[in-house]
Amino acid sequence: MANVLGLAGSLRKASFNAGLLRAAAEECPDGLAITIGTIAGVPLYDADDEAANGLPDAVQTLQAQLADADALLLVTPEYNNGVPGVFKNAIDWMSRGDGLKHFKGKPVAVIGASPGGFGTNLAQAHWLPVLRTLGTRPWFEGRMMVSRAGQVFDDDGNLTDDKTRDALRTFLAGFQASLG
Ligand code: FNR
């Protein structure tokens, strides 16, 4: 059984991206499981705070989950054509202490959902220099950009569209195959 840590980069209760991550966990093929982590409770990075108090509990939890995971799935919103600060902030914290070693060589897939027509295309590309710097092994063969999210998620952020669930299953099967 391969274990994937899934993180969604939004704190919004009815987040499309959190809903996409829940749907991914539901649609996992046999032999793959997604552990849903959370960036909630991760404070803004402050080097003085880190020097005085070390890593916050929420960050230590995420680091432990990443250490246990065979792979990482980032489910990213797009803000101003880039990575949302709240999501990048959590990943930055996770790279602190001895956190980098858990990213090194780790297979990573990036997906996302947005209400617009381009489905986080630019945010996904924006993650690439970060993933390279962390020494990860990004998986590029599959692509999953959910556009017009308002039409495929309900008011609670649950994915209601069968075609998108099919695409998710195909994406996850490809990612699973790449893990060997
Ligand atoms: C956005 N949104 C947005 N969407 C997009 O497709 N491209 C973009 O560049 C932006 N820019 C942007 C900036 C800021 C500051 C906000 C708050 C929002 C809209 C965004 O996709 C939308 O709010 C999603 O619902 C965010 O994802 P969650 O919270 O639903 O997961």
mmCIF file of C-alpha atoms and ligand atoms in Angstrom:
data_model
loop_
_atom_site.group_PDB
_atom_site.id
_atom_site.type_symbol
_atom_site.label_atom_id
_atom_site.label_comp_id
_atom_site.label_asym_id
_atom_site.label_seq_id
_atom_site.Cartn_x
_atom_site.Cartn_y
_atom_site.Cartn_z
ATOM 1 C CA MET A 1 0.000 0.000 0.000
ATOM 2 C CA ALA A 2 1.450 3.363 -1.024
ATOM 3 C CA ASN A 3 0.575 6.236 1.267
ATOM 4 C CA VAL A 4 0.204 9.727 -0.182
ATOM 5 C CA LEU A 5 0.064 12.830 1.997
ATOM 6 C CA GLY A 6 -2.529 15.153 0.460
ATOM 7 C CA LEU A 7 -2.535 18.863 1.279
ATOM 8 C CA ALA A 8 -5.027 21.438 0.056
ATOM 9 C CA GLY A 9 -3.907 25.053 0.014
ATOM 10 C CA SER A 10 -7.044 26.792 1.202
ATOM 11 C CA LEU A 11 -8.517 27.465 4.624
ATOM 12 C CA ARG A 12 -11.992 28.161 3.236
ATOM 13 C CA LYS A 13 -14.666 25.853 4.667
ATOM 14 C CA ALA A 14 -16.266 25.139 1.272
ATOM 15 C CA SER A 15 -12.925 25.193 -0.559
ATOM 16 C CA PHE A 16 -13.001 23.684 -4.053
ATOM 17 C CA ASN A 17 -9.443 22.466 -3.519
ATOM 18 C CA ALA A 18 -10.163 20.826 -0.181
ATOM 19 C CA GLY A 19 -13.162 19.197 -1.885
ATOM 20 C CA LEU A 20 -10.970 18.016 -4.739
ATOM 21 C CA LEU A 21 -8.593 16.465 -2.211
ATOM 22 C CA ARG A 22 -11.474 14.692 -0.437
ATOM 23 C CA ALA A 23 -12.669 13.375 -3.797
ATOM 24 C CA ALA A 24 -9.140 12.177 -4.581
ATOM 25 C CA ALA A 25 -9.064 10.263 -1.300
ATOM 26 C CA GLU A 26 -12.434 8.706 -2.197
ATOM 27 C CA GLU A 27 -11.356 7.767 -5.731
ATOM 28 C CA CYS A 28 -7.989 6.227 -4.806
ATOM 29 C CA PRO A 29 -7.242 3.030 -6.714
ATOM 30 C CA ASP A 30 -6.577 -0.185 -4.783
ATOM 31 C CA GLY A 31 -3.106 -0.100 -3.331
ATOM 32 C CA LEU A 32 -3.054 3.677 -2.870
ATOM 33 C CA ALA A 33 -4.269 5.647 0.131
ATOM 34 C CA ILE A 34 -4.361 9.389 0.694
ATOM 35 C CA THR A 35 -3.842 10.793 4.182
ATOM 36 C CA ILE A 36 -5.429 14.230 4.288
ATOM 37 C CA GLY A 37 -3.220 16.683 6.138
ATOM 38 C CA THR A 38 -4.077 20.270 6.983
ATOM 39 C CA ILE A 39 -2.340 23.619 6.795
ATOM 40 C CA ALA A 40 -4.798 25.031 9.340
ATOM 41 C CA GLY A 41 -2.998 26.213 12.467
ATOM 42 C CA VAL A 42 0.317 26.867 10.730
ATOM 43 C CA PRO A 43 1.349 30.395 11.755
ATOM 44 C CA LEU A 44 2.997 32.902 9.442
ATOM 45 C CA TYR A 45 6.670 32.047 9.214
ATOM 46 C CA ASP A 46 8.753 34.193 11.545
ATOM 47 C CA ALA A 47 12.439 33.363 11.957
ATOM 48 C CA ASP A 48 12.526 35.014 15.380
ATOM 49 C CA ASP A 49 9.620 32.855 16.534
ATOM 50 C CA GLU A 50 11.360 29.786 15.141
ATOM 51 C CA ALA A 51 14.616 30.679 16.922
ATOM 52 C CA ALA A 52 12.791 31.238 20.223
ATOM 53 C CA ASN A 53 10.230 28.422 20.127
ATOM 54 C CA GLY A 54 11.244 25.936 17.438
ATOM 55 C CA LEU A 55 8.746 24.413 15.079
ATOM 56 C CA PRO A 56 5.024 24.925 15.813
ATOM 57 C CA ASP A 57 2.965 21.806 16.607
ATOM 58 C CA ALA A 58 1.000 22.025 13.324
ATOM 59 C CA VAL A 59 4.283 22.033 11.411
ATOM 60 C CA GLN A 60 5.697 19.092 13.358
ATOM 61 C CA THR A 61 2.532 17.139 12.578
ATOM 62 C CA LEU A 62 2.872 17.894 8.866
ATOM 63 C CA GLN A 63 6.542 16.942 8.898
ATOM 64 C CA ALA A 64 5.765 13.623 10.576
ATOM 65 C CA GLN A 65 3.003 12.937 8.050
ATOM 66 C CA LEU A 66 5.371 13.720 5.189
ATOM 67 C CA ALA A 67 8.050 11.493 6.692
ATOM 68 C CA ASP A 68 5.537 8.619 6.753
ATOM 69 C CA ALA A 69 4.332 9.235 3.200
ATOM 70 C CA ASP A 70 5.605 7.618 0.021
ATOM 71 C CA ALA A 71 4.455 10.607 -2.020
ATOM 72 C CA LEU A 72 2.908 14.061 -1.743
ATOM 73 C CA LEU A 73 -0.175 15.467 -3.495
ATOM 74 C CA LEU A 74 -0.561 19.247 -3.506
ATOM 75 C CA VAL A 75 -4.036 20.529 -4.320
ATOM 76 C CA THR A 76 -3.469 24.153 -5.068
ATOM 77 C CA PRO A 77 -5.715 27.141 -5.533
ATOM 78 C CA GLU A 78 -4.455 29.967 -7.752
ATOM 79 C CA TYR A 79 -4.137 33.503 -6.432
ATOM 80 C CA ASN A 80 -3.063 36.290 -8.759
ATOM 81 C CA ASN A 81 -1.709 33.718 -11.189
ATOM 82 C CA GLY A 82 0.537 32.209 -8.566
ATOM 83 C CA VAL A 83 0.776 30.002 -5.494
ATOM 84 C CA PRO A 84 -1.379 31.245 -2.562
ATOM 85 C CA GLY A 85 0.772 32.619 0.236
ATOM 86 C CA VAL A 86 -0.951 30.526 2.899
ATOM 87 C CA PHE A 87 -0.003 27.330 1.082
ATOM 88 C CA LYS A 88 3.573 28.353 0.332
ATOM 89 C CA ASN A 89 3.937 29.467 3.964
ATOM 90 C CA ALA A 90 3.045 25.966 5.183
ATOM 91 C CA ILE A 91 5.501 24.316 2.816
ATOM 92 C CA ASP A 92 8.201 26.815 3.839
ATOM 93 C CA TRP A 93 7.676 25.906 7.502
ATOM 94 C CA MET A 94 7.773 22.208 6.625
ATOM 95 C CA SER A 95 11.210 22.672 5.058
ATOM 96 C CA ARG A 96 12.653 24.000 8.339
ATOM 97 C CA GLY A 97 14.470 22.038 11.042
ATOM 98 C CA ASP A 98 15.351 18.725 9.448
ATOM 99 C CA GLY A 99 12.252 18.919 7.261
ATOM 100 C CA LEU A 100 14.100 19.130 3.947
ATOM 101 C CA LYS A 101 15.143 15.496 4.153
ATOM 102 C CA HIS A 102 11.502 14.411 3.971
ATOM 103 C CA PHE A 103 10.996 16.250 0.680
ATOM 104 C CA LYS A 104 14.176 14.945 -0.892
ATOM 105 C CA GLY A 105 13.447 12.497 -3.722
ATOM 106 C CA LYS A 106 9.744 12.389 -2.810
ATOM 107 C CA PRO A 107 7.334 11.948 -5.724
ATOM 108 C CA VAL A 108 4.998 14.941 -5.895
ATOM 109 C CA ALA A 109 1.875 15.554 -7.958
ATOM 110 C CA VAL A 110 0.091 18.899 -8.221
ATOM 111 C CA ILE A 111 -3.565 19.392 -9.082
ATOM 112 C CA GLY A 112 -6.021 22.215 -8.502
ATOM 113 C CA ALA A 113 -9.410 23.784 -9.045
ATOM 114 C CA SER A 114 -10.545 27.324 -9.738
ATOM 115 C CA PRO A 115 -13.780 28.998 -10.754
ATOM 116 C CA GLY A 116 -12.149 30.511 -13.846
ATOM 117 C CA GLY A 117 -11.388 28.985 -17.202
ATOM 118 C CA PHE A 118 -7.766 27.986 -16.685
ATOM 119 C CA GLY A 119 -8.089 25.725 -13.661
ATOM 120 C CA THR A 120 -4.922 26.725 -11.742
ATOM 121 C CA ASN A 121 -2.663 26.284 -14.759
ATOM 122 C CA LEU A 122 -0.373 29.124 -13.702
ATOM 123 C CA ALA A 123 -0.348 28.238 -10.000
ATOM 124 C CA GLN A 124 0.676 24.675 -10.853
ATOM 125 C CA ALA A 125 3.560 25.971 -12.955
ATOM 126 C CA HIS A 126 4.463 28.366 -10.144
ATOM 127 C CA TRP A 127 5.080 25.414 -7.806
ATOM 128 C CA LEU A 128 7.850 24.035 -9.998
ATOM 129 C CA PRO A 129 10.811 26.103 -8.764
ATOM 130 C CA VAL A 130 9.722 25.365 -5.197
ATOM 131 C CA LEU A 131 9.521 21.626 -5.818
ATOM 132 C CA ARG A 132 12.905 21.682 -7.520
ATOM 133 C CA THR A 133 14.511 23.568 -4.645
ATOM 134 C CA LEU A 134 13.077 21.076 -2.165
ATOM 135 C CA GLY A 135 14.714 18.264 -4.134
ATOM 136 C CA THR A 136 11.424 16.493 -4.845
ATOM 137 C CA ARG A 137 10.582 14.278 -7.800
ATOM 138 C CA PRO A 138 7.624 15.990 -9.482
ATOM 139 C CA TRP A 139 5.368 13.782 -11.604
ATOM 140 C CA PHE A 140 4.443 15.490 -14.852
ATOM 141 C CA GLU A 141 2.746 12.814 -16.943
ATOM 142 C CA GLY A 142 -0.768 13.482 -15.721
ATOM 143 C CA ARG A 143 -2.488 16.855 -15.599
ATOM 144 C CA MET A 144 -5.542 17.773 -13.589
ATOM 145 C CA MET A 145 -6.809 21.326 -13.781
ATOM 146 C CA VAL A 146 -10.423 21.710 -12.765
ATOM 147 C CA SER A 147 -11.856 24.878 -14.310
ATOM 148 C CA ARG A 148 -15.346 26.361 -13.834
ATOM 149 C CA ALA A 149 -15.279 24.832 -10.356
ATOM 150 C CA GLY A 150 -18.588 26.470 -9.464
ATOM 151 C CA GLN A 151 -20.277 24.046 -11.846
ATOM 152 C CA VAL A 152 -18.747 20.817 -10.536
ATOM 153 C CA PHE A 153 -18.714 21.371 -6.754
ATOM 154 C CA ASP A 154 -21.736 21.884 -4.511
ATOM 155 C CA ASP A 155 -22.119 24.659 -1.939
ATOM 156 C CA ASP A 156 -20.183 22.629 0.644
ATOM 157 C CA GLY A 157 -17.263 22.108 -1.713
ATOM 158 C CA ASN A 158 -18.052 18.479 -2.532
ATOM 159 C CA LEU A 159 -17.210 17.313 -6.045
ATOM 160 C CA THR A 160 -20.453 16.312 -7.736
ATOM 161 C CA ASP A 161 -19.311 15.800 -11.329
ATOM 162 C CA ASP A 162 -18.762 12.207 -12.527
ATOM 163 C CA LYS A 163 -16.505 13.197 -15.426
ATOM 164 C CA THR A 164 -14.175 15.041 -13.072
ATOM 165 C CA ARG A 165 -14.158 12.000 -10.759
ATOM 166 C CA ASP A 166 -13.259 9.813 -13.773
ATOM 167 C CA ALA A 167 -10.409 12.181 -14.628
ATOM 168 C CA LEU A 168 -9.272 12.048 -11.013
ATOM 169 C CA ARG A 169 -9.197 8.224 -11.067
ATOM 170 C CA THR A 170 -7.126 8.253 -14.272
ATOM 171 C CA PHE A 171 -4.756 10.812 -12.788
ATOM 172 C CA LEU A 172 -4.322 8.836 -9.552
ATOM 173 C CA ALA A 173 -3.771 5.563 -11.411
ATOM 174 C CA GLY A 174 -0.999 7.225 -13.414
ATOM 175 C CA PHE A 175 0.598 8.664 -10.294
ATOM 176 C CA GLN A 176 0.362 5.294 -8.564
ATOM 177 C CA ALA A 177 2.011 3.543 -11.537
ATOM 178 C CA SER A 178 4.876 6.038 -11.396
ATOM 179 C CA LEU A 179 5.571 5.088 -7.787
ATOM 180 C CA GLY A 180 6.534 1.574 -8.894
HETATM 181 C C1 FNR B 1 -8.277 34.472 -6.600
HETATM 182 N N1 FNR B 1 -8.840 33.633 -7.557
HETATM 183 C C2 FNR B 1 -8.153 33.354 -8.728
HETATM 184 N N2 FNR B 1 -8.541 32.336 -9.552
HETATM 185 C C3 FNR B 1 -7.821 32.040 -10.678
HETATM 186 O O1 FNR B 1 -8.170 31.115 -11.413
HETATM 187 N N3 FNR B 1 -6.711 32.771 -10.997
HETATM 188 C C4 FNR B 1 -6.263 33.775 -10.223
HETATM 189 O O2 FNR B 1 -5.252 34.377 -10.522
HETATM 190 C C5 FNR B 1 -6.996 34.099 -9.033
HETATM 191 N N4 FNR B 1 -6.589 35.104 -8.199
HETATM 192 C C6 FNR B 1 -7.152 35.225 -6.943
HETATM 193 C C7 FNR B 1 -6.568 36.077 -5.994
HETATM 194 C C8 FNR B 1 -7.063 36.122 -4.721
HETATM 195 C C9 FNR B 1 -6.381 36.989 -3.698
HETATM 196 C C10 FNR B 1 -8.186 35.352 -4.365
HETATM 197 C C11 FNR B 1 -8.724 35.388 -2.939
HETATM 198 C C12 FNR B 1 -8.792 34.568 -5.291
HETATM 199 C C13 FNR B 1 -10.106 32.946 -7.282
HETATM 200 C C14 FNR B 1 -9.852 31.608 -6.621
HETATM 201 O O3 FNR B 1 -9.576 30.652 -7.623
HETATM 202 C C15 FNR B 1 -11.093 31.225 -5.831
HETATM 203 O O4 FNR B 1 -11.235 32.111 -4.736
HETATM 204 C C16 FNR B 1 -11.063 29.790 -5.360
HETATM 205 O O5 FNR B 1 -12.326 29.461 -4.822
HETATM 206 C C17 FNR B 1 -9.956 29.559 -4.330
HETATM 207 O O6 FNR B 1 -9.823 28.203 -4.049
HETATM 208 P P1 FNR B 1 -10.649 27.470 -2.872
HETATM 209 O O7 FNR B 1 -10.588 28.343 -1.643
HETATM 210 O O8 FNR B 1 -12.073 27.332 -3.381
HETATM 211 O O9 FNR B 1 -9.974 26.167 -2.739
#
